[in-house]
mmCIF file of C-alpha atoms in Angstrom:
data_model
loop_
_atom_site.group_PDB
_atom_site.id
_atom_site.type_symbol
_atom_site.label_atom_id
_atom_site.label_comp_id
_atom_site.label_asym_id
_atom_site.label_seq_id
_atom_site.Cartn_x
_atom_site.Cartn_y
_atom_site.Cartn_z
ATOM 1 C CA MET A 1 146.003 154.606 47.403
ATOM 2 C CA VAL A 2 146.019 157.250 50.140
ATOM 3 C CA VAL A 3 145.591 156.255 53.766
ATOM 4 C CA ILE A 4 144.871 158.939 56.328
ATOM 5 C CA ILE A 5 145.870 158.027 59.848
ATOM 6 C CA THR A 6 144.263 160.001 62.642
ATOM 7 C CA THR A 7 144.860 159.909 66.346
ATOM 8 C CA GLU A 8 141.312 160.957 67.169
ATOM 9 C CA THR A 9 139.086 158.625 69.075
ATOM 10 C CA ALA A 10 135.704 157.614 67.710
ATOM 11 C CA ALA A 11 134.011 159.791 70.341
ATOM 12 C CA LYS A 12 136.011 162.847 69.244
ATOM 13 C CA ARG A 13 135.137 162.215 65.582
ATOM 14 C CA ASP A 14 131.448 161.957 66.509
ATOM 15 C CA GLU A 15 131.694 165.200 68.464
ATOM 16 C CA ASN A 16 133.368 166.984 65.541
ATOM 17 C CA TRP A 17 130.799 165.604 63.103
ATOM 18 C CA ARG A 18 127.949 166.747 65.359
ATOM 19 C CA LEU A 19 129.388 170.265 65.666
ATOM 20 C CA LEU A 20 129.925 170.567 61.916
ATOM 21 C CA SER A 21 126.413 169.331 61.137
ATOM 22 C CA ILE A 22 124.881 171.864 63.561
ATOM 23 C CA LEU A 23 126.915 174.709 62.074
ATOM 24 C CA LYS A 24 126.158 173.647 58.504
ATOM 25 C CA ARG A 25 122.394 173.548 59.176
ATOM 26 C CA ALA A 26 122.616 177.097 60.551
ATOM 27 C CA ASP A 27 124.700 178.191 57.542
ATOM 28 C CA TYR A 28 127.521 178.898 60.027
ATOM 29 C CA ALA A 29 125.538 181.667 61.763
ATOM 30 C CA THR A 30 125.665 181.126 65.524
ATOM 31 C CA THR A 31 122.419 183.066 65.998
ATOM 32 C CA ASP A 32 120.518 180.473 63.912
ATOM 33 C CA LEU A 33 121.657 177.311 65.697
ATOM 34 C CA VAL A 34 119.033 174.640 66.351
ATOM 35 C CA ALA A 35 119.278 171.038 67.417
ATOM 36 C CA SER A 36 118.080 168.333 65.072
ATOM 37 C CA GLU A 37 114.684 166.777 65.626
ATOM 38 C CA ASN A 38 116.177 163.346 64.865
ATOM 39 C CA GLY A 39 118.937 161.188 66.272
ATOM 40 C CA ASP A 40 121.161 162.644 68.978
ATOM 41 C CA ARG A 41 118.960 165.609 69.856
ATOM 42 C CA ARG A 42 120.035 165.647 73.500
ATOM 43 C CA GLU A 43 123.726 165.983 72.619
ATOM 44 C CA GLU A 44 122.984 168.603 69.975
ATOM 45 C CA VAL A 45 120.959 170.660 72.457
ATOM 46 C CA MET A 46 123.958 170.653 74.810
ATOM 47 C CA VAL A 47 126.314 171.756 72.013
ATOM 48 C CA VAL A 48 123.967 174.578 70.965
ATOM 49 C CA ARG A 49 123.665 175.753 74.581
ATOM 50 C CA ARG A 50 127.456 175.789 74.997
ATOM 51 C CA ILE A 51 127.941 177.784 71.804
ATOM 52 C CA ARG A 52 125.246 180.299 72.756
ATOM 53 C CA ALA A 53 126.719 180.707 76.239
ATOM 54 C CA ALA A 54 130.156 181.437 74.773
ATOM 55 C CA THR A 55 128.953 183.758 71.988
ATOM 56 C CA ILE A 56 129.221 187.527 72.460
ATOM 57 C CA ARG A 57 126.063 189.167 71.126
ATOM 58 C CA VAL A 58 126.449 192.128 68.795
ATOM 59 C CA PRO A 59 125.041 194.772 71.202
ATOM 60 C CA ALA A 60 127.370 193.547 73.974
ATOM 61 C CA TYR A 61 130.444 193.239 71.751
ATOM 62 C CA PRO A 62 133.138 195.723 72.827
ATOM 63 C CA SER A 63 133.942 198.342 70.202
#
C-alpha cells in the first residue's frame, strides 16, 4: 500500500483542483477560459479574471 502525505491544507487542494478544472475545460488555452455554470462559479470567475489580468496577449508580447 502506498500512502501519500501532503502538507497542503484542504483550502489549497480545493484551489488547485479549481484551477486545474478551469484549465482542463479550456484545453489549457488561456484565451478560452470560462467559469463553470455550476457549483463555485463565483470563485472560478475570480480565478479566470486573475489569469486574464496576468496573461500577455500575443500582439502585446515583446519580440
